[in-house]
Amino acid sequence: MDKKINALKELNSTNPKKTIELSIECYNSAKKIDYKKGMLGSIMIQLTKYFDVGNFKKVIEISKEAELLSKSMEDMENLSNTFRLRASAYTELGFNDESLKNFNKALEISEKIKSSDSRFYYRSLIYTGMATYMAHINTPIDSVIFYQQKSLNEALKMTSDKKNLNRKYYLISRAYMNLGMISVAKGNTKKAEEYFTKALEICRNKNYSINIQTEVLVLNEFAWLYFDQKNYDKAIQYAKEAAIMEKQFSFPYIRRDIYEVMFKSYVEKGNKGKSSEYMEKFTKLNDSIVNAEKKTINTPVKHILSEKENDNRSLMNRMMITGAGLLVLSMSGGWIYWKKRNHNLHLKYEKIIENLKKTESAEENKISSEVLVIENNGGITYPNEKTSGLIIKNDTINNILLKLNKIENSQKFIRKDFTLTFLASELNTNPRYLSEIIKQHKGKSYNNYINGLRIGYITNKLYKNPIYREYKVSYLAEQCGFTSREVFAVIFKKETGMTPSYFIGQLKKENTTYLQ
């Protein structure tokens, strides 16, 4: 049995599907003879491989048995890893509270691992998971960097002997890849390319045996990096390499990413045949994944509720009679709050759609009316911190407002370097004048004014062109002038009252179409 498990660990990095099948057989054989070590060894392989192929539902389903077996054998390594994998599965499914709770438990248990190399190894994996968690909940990017750097530091502490060599460099390659992705988010493409290159070199180094999924992930990230740089030939080259390798282990989530970057690259190159081919593949696979997620989402929910029910059964029995009324009231209040919140969100969504339907001529009339009012107002004096007053002539105000209208229609504001100084130069005016006029006549600071235009631009694109609804949030951010996905998400919610994913989800759900 031990030999079979060791053989499975070797197969682990090359053929996940086959590994899962054989590990289930191995588990059943071990269970027949009540060999707990064999049961635990095979179920841990299943946990890892189910996560690798994106079956997060299955990870949560079987993690409870892995936890019980680990506890009964006082195996701190597998117990910590079980909590880590469960936490990561919860992250992917969006159960953030459960995810954080399990990550913290994994860290706590990791302190009890006797082998220092194993302790460094599992803590590195946990910190990588926590970095992913931070990215999922849209914390500042520095938080993501903090945990990913901690992961790399733990990996570097490991010795490079024969036993640890592959594990150590697997962790280092993943850390470099993740740091590369963070560099992309920060707009540092040169640094991103350096990190991705380091990761790919480790994956292809014959001295190490790194699982094939990591190399595919790096190739995919390279493809997106070159796509963002408008180097579409290189993007296609790396995506094709990734697609060929992905067939060896079949990970739908990665394949969807690969198809997406390929069809977008071919669109930009003007190759209608290839872009249509990969668009069809992407759409079909995306629909399949979304449908599968809808079916599996109930299982984690039931699992969470079941665990909470078991943990709190005795408490609930004592509270049943005296607290029944309060419980019903609380649940009713929660339900009403949820309904009200979703109703308000949808009203905000409908208001955005209504605004998008307004004609451009109506907007022009509004601006013209504003200019006429200004002409009748006489000279205006604006207070200034450094002087007693800032006097701006009516003609100057009207001239700048008309130029701003042209800027809004030209969509120059989606440039990343569209600063107040840059715009003042474009309008041939003083930055102080421009800032005050925007403040008085647009009702916003310069930054809020430009951010509003950018969000309006991208909501309009999402509404008019369904293909934009399939793009990554990071790509949408770049398209409207933001330097990072995180900043874009925050500004989008500030301007619209909802997240980009909610807005896109509603457009898809209601199949909104733009009537020209």
Tab-separated table of C-alpha atoms in Angstrom, residues 307-464:
chain	number	residue	atom	x	y	z
A	307	GLU	CA	-20.911	22.109	10.607
A	308	LYS	CA	-22.419	25.111	12.342
A	309	GLU	CA	-25.434	23.007	13.313
A	310	ASN	CA	-23.230	20.322	14.893
A	311	ASP	CA	-21.063	22.870	16.722
A	312	ASN	CA	-24.025	24.733	18.151
A	313	ARG	CA	-26.571	21.933	18.704
A	314	SER	CA	-26.305	21.909	22.522
A	315	LEU	CA	-26.459	25.695	22.678
A	316	MET	CA	-29.481	25.779	20.403
A	317	ASN	CA	-31.319	23.214	22.518
A	318	ARG	CA	-30.985	25.453	25.567
A	319	MET	CA	-32.063	28.505	23.649
A	320	MET	CA	-34.848	26.847	21.669
A	321	ILE	CA	-37.773	27.825	23.860
A	322	THR	CA	-36.651	31.231	25.157
A	323	GLY	CA	-35.021	32.359	21.922
A	324	ALA	CA	-37.436	31.076	19.283
A	325	GLY	CA	-39.221	34.391	18.922
A	326	LEU	CA	-35.978	36.360	18.740
A	327	LEU	CA	-34.544	33.920	16.213
A	328	VAL	CA	-37.544	34.257	13.916
A	329	LEU	CA	-37.431	38.033	14.291
A	330	SER	CA	-33.709	38.076	13.531
A	331	MET	CA	-34.106	35.836	10.483
A	332	SER	CA	-37.018	37.931	9.250
A	333	GLY	CA	-35.000	41.095	9.742
A	334	GLY	CA	-32.060	39.574	7.900
A	335	TRP	CA	-34.296	38.461	5.068
A	336	ILE	CA	-35.928	41.888	4.810
A	337	TYR	CA	-32.505	43.586	4.883
A	338	TRP	CA	-31.233	41.246	2.160
A	339	LYS	CA	-34.298	41.844	-0.003
A	340	LYS	CA	-34.104	45.590	0.532
A	341	ARG	CA	-30.379	45.667	-0.218
A	342	ASN	CA	-30.830	43.726	-3.468
A	343	HIS	CA	-33.831	45.836	-4.416
A	344	ASN	CA	-31.811	49.029	-3.889
A	345	LEU	CA	-28.903	47.599	-5.853
A	346	HIS	CA	-31.203	46.770	-8.745
A	347	LEU	CA	-32.706	50.251	-8.655
A	348	LYS	CA	-29.189	51.674	-8.968
A	349	TYR	CA	-28.528	49.313	-11.853
A	350	GLU	CA	-31.751	50.370	-13.603
A	351	LYS	CA	-30.821	54.034	-13.122
A	352	ILE	CA	-27.452	53.442	-14.818
A	353	ILE	CA	-29.163	51.699	-17.735
A	354	GLU	CA	-31.678	54.535	-17.994
A	355	ASN	CA	-28.838	57.085	-18.112
A	356	LEU	CA	-27.053	55.071	-20.781
A	357	LYS	CA	-30.149	55.239	-22.962
A	358	LYS	CA	-30.150	59.062	-22.981
A	359	THR	CA	-29.202	60.529	-26.311
A	360	GLU	CA	-26.019	62.512	-26.876
A	361	SER	CA	-28.048	65.435	-28.147
A	362	ALA	CA	-29.768	65.719	-24.755
A	363	GLU	CA	-26.353	65.920	-23.095
A	364	GLU	CA	-25.241	68.627	-25.536
A	365	ASN	CA	-28.391	70.637	-24.849
A	366	LYS	CA	-27.720	70.384	-21.133
A	367	ILE	CA	-24.170	71.711	-21.592
A	368	SER	CA	-25.375	74.525	-23.883
A	369	SER	CA	-27.942	75.559	-21.274
A	370	GLU	CA	-25.264	75.620	-18.605
A	371	VAL	CA	-23.096	77.901	-20.764
A	372	LEU	CA	-26.011	80.327	-21.327
A	373	VAL	CA	-26.600	80.568	-17.562
A	374	ILE	CA	-22.930	81.337	-17.024
A	375	GLU	CA	-23.060	84.113	-19.648
A	376	ASN	CA	-25.824	85.833	-17.687
A	377	ASN	CA	-24.107	85.534	-14.315
A	378	GLY	CA	-21.407	88.179	-14.670
A	379	GLY	CA	-17.853	87.792	-13.391
A	380	ILE	CA	-17.277	85.094	-10.738
A	381	THR	CA	-14.702	85.202	-7.953
A	382	TYR	CA	-13.537	81.882	-6.459
A	383	PRO	CA	-11.806	81.741	-3.046
A	384	ASN	CA	-8.211	80.571	-3.085
A	385	GLU	CA	-5.999	79.355	-0.241
A	386	LYS	CA	-2.949	81.393	-1.231
A	387	THR	CA	-4.621	84.618	-2.439
A	388	SER	CA	-7.655	86.658	-1.453
A	389	GLY	CA	-9.548	85.494	-4.506
A	390	LEU	CA	-9.275	83.847	-7.923
A	391	ILE	CA	-11.091	85.884	-10.577
A	392	ILE	CA	-12.121	84.066	-13.751
A	393	LYS	CA	-13.803	85.880	-16.626
A	394	ASN	CA	-17.061	84.606	-18.120
A	395	ASP	CA	-15.511	84.135	-21.539
A	396	THR	CA	-12.756	81.980	-20.028
A	397	ILE	CA	-15.281	79.836	-18.144
A	398	ASN	CA	-17.439	79.315	-21.250
A	399	ASN	CA	-14.427	78.555	-23.390
A	400	ILE	CA	-13.076	75.967	-20.963
A	401	LEU	CA	-16.493	74.313	-20.515
A	402	LEU	CA	-16.925	73.983	-24.259
A	403	LYS	CA	-13.445	72.472	-24.551
A	404	LEU	CA	-14.217	70.077	-21.694
A	405	ASN	CA	-17.299	68.963	-23.585
A	406	LYS	CA	-15.116	68.150	-26.598
A	407	ILE	CA	-12.653	66.266	-24.354
A	408	GLU	CA	-15.516	64.200	-22.924
A	409	ASN	CA	-16.710	63.314	-26.421
A	410	SER	CA	-13.185	62.549	-27.659
A	411	GLN	CA	-12.613	60.092	-24.789
A	412	LYS	CA	-9.022	61.259	-24.296
A	413	PHE	CA	-9.634	60.867	-20.562
A	414	ILE	CA	-8.960	57.104	-20.758
A	415	ARG	CA	-5.234	57.842	-21.085
A	416	LYS	CA	-3.352	56.806	-17.934
A	417	ASP	CA	-1.308	60.050	-17.931
A	418	PHE	CA	-4.403	62.288	-18.069
A	419	THR	CA	-3.369	64.570	-15.172
A	420	LEU	CA	-4.707	68.026	-14.312
A	421	THR	CA	-1.517	69.583	-15.705
A	422	PHE	CA	-1.818	67.560	-18.914
A	423	LEU	CA	-5.459	68.563	-19.425
A	424	ALA	CA	-4.725	72.227	-18.675
A	425	SER	CA	-2.032	72.117	-21.326
A	426	GLU	CA	-4.464	70.495	-23.785
A	427	LEU	CA	-7.027	73.250	-23.115
A	428	ASN	CA	-4.387	75.988	-23.158
A	429	THR	CA	-5.373	77.253	-19.714
A	430	ASN	CA	-4.144	77.545	-16.128
A	431	PRO	CA	-4.424	74.384	-13.937
A	432	ARG	CA	-5.814	76.521	-11.084
A	433	TYR	CA	-8.536	77.959	-13.325
A	434	LEU	CA	-9.353	74.521	-14.681
A	435	SER	CA	-9.540	72.951	-11.220
A	436	GLU	CA	-11.904	75.661	-9.923
A	437	ILE	CA	-14.168	75.544	-12.985
A	438	ILE	CA	-14.475	71.746	-12.750
A	439	LYS	CA	-15.214	72.049	-9.040
A	440	GLN	CA	-17.925	74.711	-9.523
A	441	HIS	CA	-19.551	73.526	-12.737
A	442	LYS	CA	-19.054	69.761	-12.569
A	443	GLY	CA	-19.526	69.577	-8.802
A	444	LYS	CA	-16.452	67.396	-8.350
A	445	SER	CA	-12.751	67.544	-7.745
A	446	TYR	CA	-10.593	66.970	-10.835
A	447	ASN	CA	-9.832	63.337	-9.882
A	448	ASN	CA	-13.466	62.508	-9.160
A	449	TYR	CA	-14.503	64.184	-12.411
A	450	ILE	CA	-12.077	62.132	-14.522
A	451	ASN	CA	-12.854	58.920	-12.638
A	452	GLY	CA	-16.566	59.509	-13.261
A	453	LEU	CA	-15.934	59.915	-16.992
A	454	ARG	CA	-13.869	56.721	-17.076
A	455	ILE	CA	-16.510	54.682	-15.252
A	456	GLY	CA	-19.186	56.133	-17.527
A	457	TYR	CA	-17.089	55.140	-20.539
A	458	ILE	CA	-16.636	51.518	-19.418
A	459	THR	CA	-20.280	51.053	-18.325
A	460	ASN	CA	-21.286	52.297	-21.760
A	461	LYS	CA	-18.915	49.785	-23.400
A	462	LEU	CA	-20.274	46.957	-21.255
A	463	TYR	CA	-23.839	47.943	-22.118
A	464	LYS	CA	-23.335	48.358	-25.856
